[in-house]
Short mmCIF file of C-alpha atoms in Angstrom, two decimals:
data_model
loop_
_atom_site.label_atom_id
_atom_site.label_comp_id
_atom_site.label_asym_id
_atom_site.label_seq_id
_atom_site.Cartn_x
_atom_site.Cartn_y
_atom_site.Cartn_z
CA UNK A 1 -31.88 28.61 -14.86
CA UNK A 2 -35.11 28.71 -12.89
CA UNK A 3 -34.96 31.86 -10.77
CA UNK A 4 -38.34 31.24 -9.15
CA UNK A 5 -39.06 27.70 -8.05
CA UNK A 6 -42.13 25.95 -6.77
CA UNK A 7 -40.82 22.55 -5.82
CA UNK A 8 -44.17 20.91 -5.12
CA UNK A 9 -46.05 20.19 -8.36
CA UNK A 10 -49.16 19.25 -6.41
CA UNK A 11 -50.74 19.51 -2.97
CA UNK A 12 -53.86 17.89 -1.57
CA UNK A 13 -55.62 19.37 1.49
CA UNK A 14 -58.83 18.60 3.30
CA UNK A 15 -61.59 21.19 3.21
CA UNK A 16 -61.44 23.51 6.21
CA UNK A 17 -57.74 22.91 6.88
CA UNK A 18 -54.83 25.19 6.06
CA UNK A 19 -53.16 25.07 2.64
CA UNK A 20 -49.54 26.18 2.48
CA UNK A 21 -47.92 26.73 -0.90
CA UNK A 22 -44.23 27.42 -1.07
CA UNK A 23 -41.98 29.32 -3.43
CA UNK A 24 -38.20 29.85 -3.45
CA UNK A 25 -36.18 32.32 -5.46
CA UNK A 26 -32.51 32.69 -6.25
CA UNK A 27 -32.17 36.29 -7.42
CA UNK A 28 -31.62 38.60 -4.46
CA UNK A 29 -32.61 41.56 -6.66
CA UNK A 30 -36.26 40.52 -6.64
CA UNK A 31 -38.19 42.96 -4.49
CA UNK A 32 -41.85 42.37 -5.28
CA UNK A 33 -43.71 39.09 -5.26
CA UNK A 34 -47.15 38.05 -6.46
CA UNK A 35 -49.36 34.99 -6.36
CA UNK A 36 -51.67 34.10 -9.22
CA UNK A 37 -54.41 31.50 -9.31
CA UNK A 38 -55.40 29.64 -12.46
CA UNK A 39 -58.49 27.55 -13.16
CA UNK A 40 -58.64 25.19 -16.17
CA UNK A 41 -59.43 26.90 -19.48
CA UNK A 42 -58.91 30.33 -17.93
CA UNK A 43 -56.00 32.72 -17.66
CA UNK A 44 -54.19 33.32 -14.37
CA UNK A 45 -55.79 35.85 -12.05
CA UNK A 46 -54.00 37.99 -9.50
CA UNK A 47 -54.48 36.87 -5.91
CA UNK A 48 -52.16 38.71 -3.53
CA UNK A 49 -48.77 40.42 -3.51
CA UNK A 50 -46.05 41.50 -1.11
CA UNK A 51 -43.23 44.01 -1.24
CA UNK A 52 -39.79 43.15 0.07
CA UNK A 53 -40.13 45.82 2.74
CA UNK A 54 -42.79 43.68 4.41
CA UNK A 55 -42.73 40.14 5.75
CA UNK A 56 -46.48 39.53 5.72
CA UNK A 57 -49.52 40.62 3.77
CA UNK A 58 -53.03 39.46 4.47
CA UNK A 59 -56.23 39.56 2.42
CA UNK A 60 -59.15 37.67 3.86
CA UNK A 61 -58.37 33.95 3.88
CA UNK A 62 -55.08 34.50 2.04
CA UNK A 63 -51.80 35.46 3.69
CA UNK A 64 -48.42 35.69 2.04
CA UNK A 65 -45.24 35.47 4.12
CA UNK A 66 -41.83 36.56 2.89
CA UNK A 67 -38.52 35.44 4.39
CA UNK A 68 -35.86 37.44 2.55
CA UNK A 69 -32.89 35.85 4.26
CA UNK A 70 -34.07 32.42 3.12
CA UNK A 71 -35.31 33.73 -0.24
CA UNK A 72 -38.59 32.02 0.44
CA UNK A 73 -42.23 32.97 0.33
CA UNK A 74 -45.35 31.07 1.15
CA UNK A 75 -49.07 31.45 0.60
CA UNK A 76 -51.41 30.35 3.37
CA UNK A 77 -55.08 29.73 2.72
CA UNK A 78 -57.25 29.36 5.82
CA UNK A 79 -59.74 27.77 5.81
CA UNK A 80 -59.37 25.96 2.51
CA UNK A 81 -62.49 25.70 0.39
CA UNK A 82 -63.33 23.52 -2.65
CA UNK A 83 -63.27 26.61 -4.88
CA UNK A 84 -59.61 27.06 -3.99
CA UNK A 85 -58.73 24.02 -6.09
CA UNK A 86 -56.58 25.48 -8.87
CA UNK A 87 -53.00 25.90 -10.01
CA UNK A 88 -51.10 28.58 -8.09
CA UNK A 89 -48.15 30.44 -9.55
CA UNK A 90 -45.77 32.65 -7.65
CA UNK A 91 -44.06 35.44 -9.55
CA UNK A 92 -41.33 37.97 -8.81
CA UNK A 93 -40.11 41.24 -10.21
CA UNK A 94 -36.94 43.28 -9.91
CA UNK A 95 -37.87 46.76 -8.81
CA UNK A 96 -41.51 47.20 -8.03
CA UNK A 97 -43.19 48.69 -11.09
CA UNK A 98 -40.66 47.32 -13.57
CA UNK A 99 -43.50 45.15 -14.79
CA UNK A 100 -41.50 42.19 -15.95
CA UNK A 101 -42.47 39.13 -13.97
CA UNK A 102 -40.62 35.83 -13.56
CA UNK A 103 -42.96 32.95 -12.78
CA UNK A 104 -42.53 29.69 -10.94
CA UNK A 105 -43.64 26.36 -12.36
CA UNK A 106 -46.94 26.30 -10.49
CA UNK A 107 -48.47 24.08 -7.79
CA UNK A 108 -51.76 22.29 -8.35
CA UNK A 109 -53.85 22.53 -5.18
CA UNK A 110 -56.71 20.11 -4.67
CA UNK A 111 -59.15 20.63 -1.80
CA UNK A 112 -60.88 17.44 -0.79
CA UNK A 113 -64.35 17.48 0.84
CA UNK B 1 -67.41 41.22 -21.36
CA UNK B 2 -63.86 39.99 -21.00
CA UNK B 3 -61.26 42.72 -20.62
CA UNK B 4 -58.51 40.73 -22.38
CA UNK B 5 -59.53 38.51 -25.26
CA UNK B 6 -57.52 36.08 -27.32
CA UNK B 7 -58.29 34.52 -30.69
CA UNK B 8 -58.34 31.74 -31.56
CA UNK B 9 -58.90 29.79 -28.34
CA UNK B 10 -57.70 26.56 -29.90
CA UNK B 11 -55.64 25.94 -33.01
CA UNK B 12 -54.13 22.88 -34.61
CA UNK B 13 -51.61 23.47 -37.35
CA UNK B 14 -48.86 21.65 -39.21
CA UNK B 15 -45.10 22.02 -39.07
CA UNK B 16 -43.88 24.85 -41.29
CA UNK B 17 -47.13 26.80 -41.34
CA UNK B 18 -47.32 30.46 -40.40
CA UNK B 19 -49.76 31.23 -37.64
CA UNK B 20 -50.89 34.36 -35.84
CA UNK B 21 -52.40 34.61 -32.39
CA UNK B 22 -54.28 37.79 -31.59
CA UNK B 23 -54.88 39.66 -28.36
CA UNK B 24 -57.20 42.59 -27.71
CA UNK B 25 -57.84 44.49 -24.51
CA UNK B 26 -60.37 47.03 -23.33
CA UNK B 27 -58.59 47.89 -20.08
CA UNK B 28 -56.82 50.89 -21.57
CA UNK B 29 -53.42 49.58 -20.47
CA UNK B 30 -50.29 50.58 -22.32
CA UNK B 31 -48.31 47.45 -21.47
CA UNK B 32 -48.91 44.10 -23.10
CA UNK B 33 -47.17 40.74 -22.88
CA UNK B 34 -47.08 37.32 -24.50
CA UNK B 35 -46.28 34.20 -22.45
CA UNK B 36 -46.25 30.50 -23.10
CA UNK B 37 -47.06 27.86 -20.52
CA UNK B 38 -45.58 24.39 -20.65
CA UNK B 39 -46.10 21.62 -18.10
CA UNK B 40 -43.48 21.83 -15.38
CA UNK B 41 -42.08 25.11 -16.66
CA UNK B 42 -44.66 27.65 -15.63
CA UNK B 43 -45.16 30.83 -17.62
CA UNK B 44 -42.28 32.13 -19.71
CA UNK B 45 -42.16 35.56 -21.31
CA UNK B 46 -41.90 35.65 -25.10
CA UNK B 47 -42.25 39.36 -25.94
CA UNK B 48 -43.52 42.47 -24.25
CA UNK B 49 -44.47 45.97 -25.31
CA UNK B 50 -44.64 49.03 -23.08
CA UNK B 51 -46.35 51.17 -25.70
CA UNK B 52 -47.20 51.08 -29.41
CA UNK B 53 -43.67 52.01 -30.48
CA UNK B 54 -41.89 49.78 -27.98
CA UNK B 55 -41.25 46.04 -28.54
CA UNK B 56 -38.89 43.97 -26.40
CA UNK B 57 -37.74 40.38 -26.46
CA UNK B 58 -38.45 38.22 -23.48
CA UNK B 59 -36.86 35.04 -22.21
CA UNK B 60 -37.79 32.83 -25.17
CA UNK B 61 -38.32 34.98 -28.28
CA UNK B 62 -36.58 32.74 -30.86
CA UNK B 63 -39.06 31.51 -33.47
CA UNK B 64 -41.61 34.19 -32.62
CA UNK B 65 -42.37 37.73 -33.74
CA UNK B 66 -44.93 40.28 -32.56
CA UNK B 67 -46.79 43.30 -33.81
CA UNK B 68 -48.38 46.06 -31.74
CA UNK B 69 -51.01 47.36 -34.12
CA UNK B 70 -52.62 49.71 -31.60
CA UNK B 71 -52.69 50.33 -27.88
CA UNK B 72 -55.37 47.67 -27.59
CA UNK B 73 -53.96 45.02 -29.94
CA UNK B 74 -50.87 42.86 -29.70
CA UNK B 75 -50.39 39.86 -31.98
CA UNK B 76 -47.92 36.99 -31.81
CA UNK B 77 -46.71 35.21 -34.95
CA UNK B 78 -44.98 31.93 -35.51
CA UNK B 79 -43.36 32.29 -38.93
CA UNK B 80 -42.74 28.59 -39.39
CA UNK B 81 -44.34 26.54 -36.65
CA UNK B 82 -42.52 23.55 -35.17
CA UNK B 83 -43.84 20.83 -32.82
CA UNK B 84 -42.00 22.12 -29.73
CA UNK B 85 -44.05 25.31 -30.00
CA UNK B 86 -47.05 23.28 -28.92
CA UNK B 87 -48.13 25.04 -25.74
CA UNK B 88 -50.71 27.22 -24.04
CA UNK B 89 -50.21 30.88 -24.95
CA UNK B 90 -51.35 33.77 -22.80
CA UNK B 91 -51.60 37.47 -23.47
CA UNK B 92 -51.49 39.87 -20.51
CA UNK B 93 -51.75 43.60 -19.87
CA UNK B 94 -50.70 45.90 -17.09
CA UNK B 95 -51.12 49.52 -16.18
CA UNK B 96 -48.26 51.96 -15.83
CA UNK B 97 -46.50 51.72 -12.48
CA UNK B 98 -48.01 48.47 -11.26
CA UNK B 99 -46.76 44.90 -11.46
CA UNK B 100 -50.19 43.30 -11.52
CA UNK B 101 -50.84 41.76 -14.89
CA UNK B 102 -54.25 40.79 -16.25
CA UNK B 103 -54.36 37.71 -18.41
CA UNK B 104 -56.49 36.60 -21.31
CA UNK B 105 -58.09 33.14 -21.37
CA UNK B 106 -55.28 31.60 -23.40
CA UNK B 107 -54.83 29.93 -26.78
CA UNK B 108 -54.07 26.25 -26.92
CA UNK B 109 -51.78 25.69 -29.91
CA UNK B 110 -50.89 22.27 -31.25
CA UNK B 111 -48.26 21.91 -33.98
CA UNK B 112 -48.28 18.52 -35.66
#
């Protein structure tokens, strides 16, 4: 049973526009969420996170939004750049600091010039 | 220098062979993890260790074993490899009290 779902395997966006990556979860016990970015032949790298006590967290061009009632989070990248082309994974944990993460399937983002 | 290293980076083996994947870290973290990535399934946790004397099964531990030789070293073994263990394997570490995990570059394993 996939507790964290990224229903879009791929997304294509024009350079300079907004990229929106979505993630849904089923376990209401999740209270901390992270986004990771992965380039080919490299391991995932941490991008941004959000606690369930917040509904938004921003870091430069990256903003994560959390809608707890809908069990949905999204990652916004504005403006999108060619270097943003990668696979993005969302992840969730039960109890912040428990350090066991459940990952989604990933979304491949392609930024077109 | 990479903080989390994995060896080998690529490995092709045959069904029934024993194989070990190794992970080393210089981050000084107590917590280490092994994941596998399959297309369409994301990253799934195989085993994790919160310190040298602590080993825990993850979501998909059947067919795998691990050894935590030191704080900095965590190895994953496939006692008798089978083709559906063909995947990309990642090691990760984290510091006490945080959820952020730091990943190695991965090992691409093919079992024929």
